[in-house]
């Protein structure tokens, strides 16, 4: 069974731009969670989607948003990028209460 | 979710068993213990989880003390590829899927 896939794997943007990241969960998994990982803050929860509905949200500003499609694929969007948004963005899909992570998208904001 | 405490770093010789401790003294009766590892800048990899009984799978064994206040992840025959940061997380069964991550243990396997 294929794992969680994330695209793109690497991305370079400049301040003020926006970015959209994509995540395809493991087939049959309906819950998708997003995390941000930075050296200083570690892994921090962004939000979780289940059946196209956001069920939980972490403590991030409104510039961070997401959505989930009927096929369980998910996207997250960051608008008005700031230097501090440079991070590894991780997506995880959940089945039977266990999260399985993708390889991440490394975003660099210049 | 309960907080966990892990050593910052550990070394282990290749071929030996690596024993990684985790303290979760405030764990509640319905909280599971999960272990993940992250190899340099890759996505975290699920290893194992348990509630109160010891668990074993193809990757590792999880030993949970009787009072559930601590646990140990055992990698039976460590290889250089097991060098990673290992995270111990506790989570309430059936709760939302937000995992609260600590700093983890940096395990270095030495040849």
JSON list of N, CA, C and O in Angstrom, two decimals, chain A residues 32-34 44-49 53-66 77, chain B residues 96-98:
[
{"chain": "A", "resi": 32, "resn": "UNK", "atom": "N", "xyz": [-6.81, 13.55, 7.89]},
{"chain": "A", "resi": 32, "resn": "UNK", "atom": "CA", "xyz": [-5.52, 14.12, 7.50]},
{"chain": "A", "resi": 32, "resn": "UNK", "atom": "C", "xyz": [-5.18, 15.24, 8.47]},
{"chain": "A", "resi": 32, "resn": "UNK", "atom": "O", "xyz": [-6.00, 16.13, 8.72]},
{"chain": "A", "resi": 33, "resn": "UNK", "atom": "N", "xyz": [-3.97, 15.19, 9.01]},
{"chain": "A", "resi": 33, "resn": "UNK", "atom": "CA", "xyz": [-3.50, 16.24, 9.92]},
{"chain": "A", "resi": 33, "resn": "UNK", "atom": "C", "xyz": [-2.27, 16.90, 9.33]},
{"chain": "A", "resi": 33, "resn": "UNK", "atom": "O", "xyz": [-1.51, 16.28, 8.59]},
{"chain": "A", "resi": 34, "resn": "UNK", "atom": "N", "xyz": [-2.10, 18.16, 9.68]},
{"chain": "A", "resi": 34, "resn": "UNK", "atom": "CA", "xyz": [-0.94, 18.92, 9.22]},
{"chain": "A", "resi": 34, "resn": "UNK", "atom": "C", "xyz": [-0.15, 19.42, 10.42]},
{"chain": "A", "resi": 34, "resn": "UNK", "atom": "O", "xyz": [-0.73, 19.85, 11.44]},
{"chain": "A", "resi": 44, "resn": "UNK", "atom": "N", "xyz": [4.63, 21.15, 15.58]},
{"chain": "A", "resi": 44, "resn": "UNK", "atom": "CA", "xyz": [3.43, 21.80, 16.11]},
{"chain": "A", "resi": 44, "resn": "UNK", "atom": "C", "xyz": [2.24, 21.51, 15.20]},
{"chain": "A", "resi": 44, "resn": "UNK", "atom": "O", "xyz": [2.34, 21.62, 13.98]},
{"chain": "A", "resi": 45, "resn": "UNK", "atom": "N", "xyz": [1.12, 21.21, 15.85]},
{"chain": "A", "resi": 45, "resn": "UNK", "atom": "CA", "xyz": [-0.10, 20.84, 15.14]},
{"chain": "A", "resi": 45, "resn": "UNK", "atom": "C", "xyz": [-0.75, 22.07, 14.51]},
{"chain": "A", "resi": 45, "resn": "UNK", "atom": "O", "xyz": [-0.93, 23.09, 15.16]},
{"chain": "A", "resi": 46, "resn": "UNK", "atom": "N", "xyz": [-1.10, 21.92, 13.23]},
{"chain": "A", "resi": 46, "resn": "UNK", "atom": "CA", "xyz": [-1.79, 23.00, 12.52]},
{"chain": "A", "resi": 46, "resn": "UNK", "atom": "C", "xyz": [-3.29, 22.77, 12.51]},
{"chain": "A", "resi": 46, "resn": "UNK", "atom": "O", "xyz": [-4.06, 23.58, 13.00]},
{"chain": "A", "resi": 47, "resn": "UNK", "atom": "N", "xyz": [-3.73, 21.70, 11.88]},
{"chain": "A", "resi": 47, "resn": "UNK", "atom": "CA", "xyz": [-5.16, 21.36, 11.83]},
{"chain": "A", "resi": 47, "resn": "UNK", "atom": "C", "xyz": [-5.35, 19.93, 11.36]},
{"chain": "A", "resi": 47, "resn": "UNK", "atom": "O", "xyz": [-4.41, 19.31, 10.85]},
{"chain": "A", "resi": 48, "resn": "UNK", "atom": "N", "xyz": [-6.58, 19.46, 11.55]},
{"chain": "A", "resi": 48, "resn": "UNK", "atom": "CA", "xyz": [-6.93, 18.10, 11.16]},
{"chain": "A", "resi": 48, "resn": "UNK", "atom": "C", "xyz": [-8.26, 18.12, 10.43]},
{"chain": "A", "resi": 48, "resn": "UNK", "atom": "O", "xyz": [-9.19, 18.83, 10.84]},
{"chain": "A", "resi": 49, "resn": "UNK", "atom": "N", "xyz": [-8.35, 17.36, 9.36]},
{"chain": "A", "resi": 49, "resn": "UNK", "atom": "CA", "xyz": [-9.57, 17.25, 8.57]},
{"chain": "A", "resi": 49, "resn": "UNK", "atom": "C", "xyz": [-10.05, 15.81, 8.54]},
{"chain": "A", "resi": 49, "resn": "UNK", "atom": "O", "xyz": [-9.25, 14.87, 8.51]},
{"chain": "A", "resi": 53, "resn": "UNK", "atom": "N", "xyz": [-14.20, 18.06, 6.57]},
{"chain": "A", "resi": 53, "resn": "UNK", "atom": "CA", "xyz": [-14.51, 19.04, 7.64]},
{"chain": "A", "resi": 53, "resn": "UNK", "atom": "C", "xyz": [-13.30, 19.19, 8.55]},
{"chain": "A", "resi": 53, "resn": "UNK", "atom": "O", "xyz": [-12.67, 18.20, 8.93]},
{"chain": "A", "resi": 54, "resn": "UNK", "atom": "N", "xyz": [-13.02, 20.43, 8.90]},
{"chain": "A", "resi": 54, "resn": "UNK", "atom": "CA", "xyz": [-11.94, 20.66, 9.85]},
{"chain": "A", "resi": 54, "resn": "UNK", "atom": "C", "xyz": [-12.44, 20.30, 11.25]},
{"chain": "A", "resi": 54, "resn": "UNK", "atom": "O", "xyz": [-13.37, 20.93, 11.76]},
{"chain": "A", "resi": 55, "resn": "UNK", "atom": "N", "xyz": [-11.78, 19.34, 11.88]},
{"chain": "A", "resi": 55, "resn": "UNK", "atom": "CA", "xyz": [-12.24, 18.90, 13.20]},
{"chain": "A", "resi": 55, "resn": "UNK", "atom": "C", "xyz": [-11.47, 19.57, 14.33]},
{"chain": "A", "resi": 55, "resn": "UNK", "atom": "O", "xyz": [-12.02, 19.78, 15.41]},
{"chain": "A", "resi": 56, "resn": "UNK", "atom": "N", "xyz": [-10.21, 19.86, 14.08]},
{"chain": "A", "resi": 56, "resn": "UNK", "atom": "CA", "xyz": [-9.38, 20.45, 15.11]},
{"chain": "A", "resi": 56, "resn": "UNK", "atom": "C", "xyz": [-8.42, 21.45, 14.49]},
{"chain": "A", "resi": 56, "resn": "UNK", "atom": "O", "xyz": [-8.01, 21.30, 13.34]},
{"chain": "A", "resi": 57, "resn": "UNK", "atom": "N", "xyz": [-8.06, 22.43, 15.28]},
{"chain": "A", "resi": 57, "resn": "UNK", "atom": "CA", "xyz": [-7.17, 23.47, 14.79]},
{"chain": "A", "resi": 57, "resn": "UNK", "atom": "C", "xyz": [-6.18, 23.82, 15.87]},
{"chain": "A", "resi": 57, "resn": "UNK", "atom": "O", "xyz": [-6.55, 23.95, 17.05]},
{"chain": "A", "resi": 58, "resn": "UNK", "atom": "N", "xyz": [-4.93, 23.98, 15.48]},
{"chain": "A", "resi": 58, "resn": "UNK", "atom": "CA", "xyz": [-3.90, 24.40, 16.42]},
{"chain": "A", "resi": 58, "resn": "UNK", "atom": "C", "xyz": [-3.87, 25.90, 16.56]},
{"chain": "A", "resi": 58, "resn": "UNK", "atom": "O", "xyz": [-4.72, 26.62, 16.04]},
{"chain": "A", "resi": 59, "resn": "UNK", "atom": "N", "xyz": [-2.87, 26.37, 17.24]},
{"chain": "A", "resi": 59, "resn": "UNK", "atom": "CA", "xyz": [-2.77, 27.79, 17.56]},
{"chain": "A", "resi": 59, "resn": "UNK", "atom": "C", "xyz": [-1.91, 28.53, 16.54]},
{"chain": "A", "resi": 59, "resn": "UNK", "atom": "O", "xyz": [-0.81, 28.97, 16.86]},
{"chain": "A", "resi": 60, "resn": "UNK", "atom": "N", "xyz": [-2.40, 28.62, 15.34]},
{"chain": "A", "resi": 60, "resn": "UNK", "atom": "CA", "xyz": [-1.71, 29.33, 14.27]},
{"chain": "A", "resi": 60, "resn": "UNK", "atom": "C", "xyz": [-2.60, 30.45, 13.75]},
{"chain": "A", "resi": 60, "resn": "UNK", "atom": "O", "xyz": [-3.82, 30.37, 13.83]},
{"chain": "A", "resi": 61, "resn": "UNK", "atom": "N", "xyz": [-1.99, 31.51, 13.19]},
{"chain": "A", "resi": 61, "resn": "UNK", "atom": "CA", "xyz": [-2.80, 32.63, 12.69]},
{"chain": "A", "resi": 61, "resn": "UNK", "atom": "C", "xyz": [-3.64, 32.22, 11.49]},
{"chain": "A", "resi": 61, "resn": "UNK", "atom": "O", "xyz": [-3.41, 31.19, 10.85]},
{"chain": "A", "resi": 62, "resn": "UNK", "atom": "N", "xyz": [-4.60, 33.07, 11.17]},
{"chain": "A", "resi": 62, "resn": "UNK", "atom": "CA", "xyz": [-5.53, 32.77, 10.09]},
{"chain": "A", "resi": 62, "resn": "UNK", "atom": "C", "xyz": [-4.89, 32.70, 8.71]},
{"chain": "A", "resi": 62, "resn": "UNK", "atom": "O", "xyz": [-5.53, 32.25, 7.76]},
{"chain": "A", "resi": 63, "resn": "UNK", "atom": "N", "xyz": [-3.61, 33.12, 8.63]},
{"chain": "A", "resi": 63, "resn": "UNK", "atom": "CA", "xyz": [-2.92, 33.01, 7.34]},
{"chain": "A", "resi": 63, "resn": "UNK", "atom": "C", "xyz": [-2.76, 31.54, 6.92]},
{"chain": "A", "resi": 63, "resn": "UNK", "atom": "O", "xyz": [-2.55, 31.24, 5.76]},
{"chain": "A", "resi": 64, "resn": "UNK", "atom": "N", "xyz": [-2.85, 30.67, 7.90]},
{"chain": "A", "resi": 64, "resn": "UNK", "atom": "CA", "xyz": [-2.73, 29.23, 7.65]},
{"chain": "A", "resi": 64, "resn": "UNK", "atom": "C", "xyz": [-4.14, 28.64, 7.51]},
{"chain": "A", "resi": 64, "resn": "UNK", "atom": "O", "xyz": [-4.96, 28.76, 8.43]},
{"chain": "A", "resi": 65, "resn": "UNK", "atom": "N", "xyz": [-4.40, 28.04, 6.39]},
{"chain": "A", "resi": 65, "resn": "UNK", "atom": "CA", "xyz": [-5.72, 27.45, 6.17]},
{"chain": "A", "resi": 65, "resn": "UNK", "atom": "C", "xyz": [-5.56, 26.13, 5.43]},
{"chain": "A", "resi": 65, "resn": "UNK", "atom": "O", "xyz": [-4.50, 25.82, 4.90]},
{"chain": "A", "resi": 66, "resn": "UNK", "atom": "N", "xyz": [-6.62, 25.38, 5.43]},
{"chain": "A", "resi": 66, "resn": "UNK", "atom": "CA", "xyz": [-6.55, 24.10, 4.74]},
{"chain": "A", "resi": 66, "resn": "UNK", "atom": "C", "xyz": [-7.91, 23.70, 4.23]},
{"chain": "A", "resi": 66, "resn": "UNK", "atom": "O", "xyz": [-8.92, 24.36, 4.47]},
{"chain": "A", "resi": 77, "resn": "UNK", "atom": "N", "xyz": [-2.79, 26.03, 2.79]},
{"chain": "A", "resi": 77, "resn": "UNK", "atom": "CA", "xyz": [-2.41, 27.28, 2.16]},
{"chain": "A", "resi": 77, "resn": "UNK", "atom": "C", "xyz": [-1.86, 28.23, 3.21]},
{"chain": "A", "resi": 77, "resn": "UNK", "atom": "O", "xyz": [-2.40, 28.30, 4.33]},
{"chain": "B", "resi": 96, "resn": "UNK", "atom": "N", "xyz": [-9.13, 13.70, 19.64]},
{"chain": "B", "resi": 96, "resn": "UNK", "atom": "CA", "xyz": [-8.72, 14.23, 18.34]},
{"chain": "B", "resi": 96, "resn": "UNK", "atom": "C", "xyz": [-7.30, 13.77, 18.04]},
{"chain": "B", "resi": 96, "resn": "UNK", "atom": "O", "xyz": [-6.57, 13.33, 18.91]},
{"chain": "B", "resi": 97, "resn": "UNK", "atom": "N", "xyz": [-6.92, 13.91, 16.80]},
{"chain": "B", "resi": 97, "resn": "UNK", "atom": "CA", "xyz": [-5.66, 13.30, 16.39]},
{"chain": "B", "resi": 97, "resn": "UNK", "atom": "C", "xyz": [-4.47, 14.23, 16.49]},
{"chain": "B", "resi": 97, "resn": "UNK", "atom": "O", "xyz": [-3.47, 14.05, 15.87]},
{"chain": "B", "resi": 98, "resn": "UNK", "atom": "N", "xyz": [-4.62, 15.26, 17.31]},
{"chain": "B", "resi": 98, "resn": "UNK", "atom": "CA", "xyz": [-3.50, 16.15, 17.54]},
{"chain": "B", "resi": 98, "resn": "UNK", "atom": "C", "xyz": [-2.50, 15.46, 18.45]},
{"chain": "B", "resi": 98, "resn": "UNK", "atom": "O", "xyz": [-2.84, 15.02, 19.54]}
]
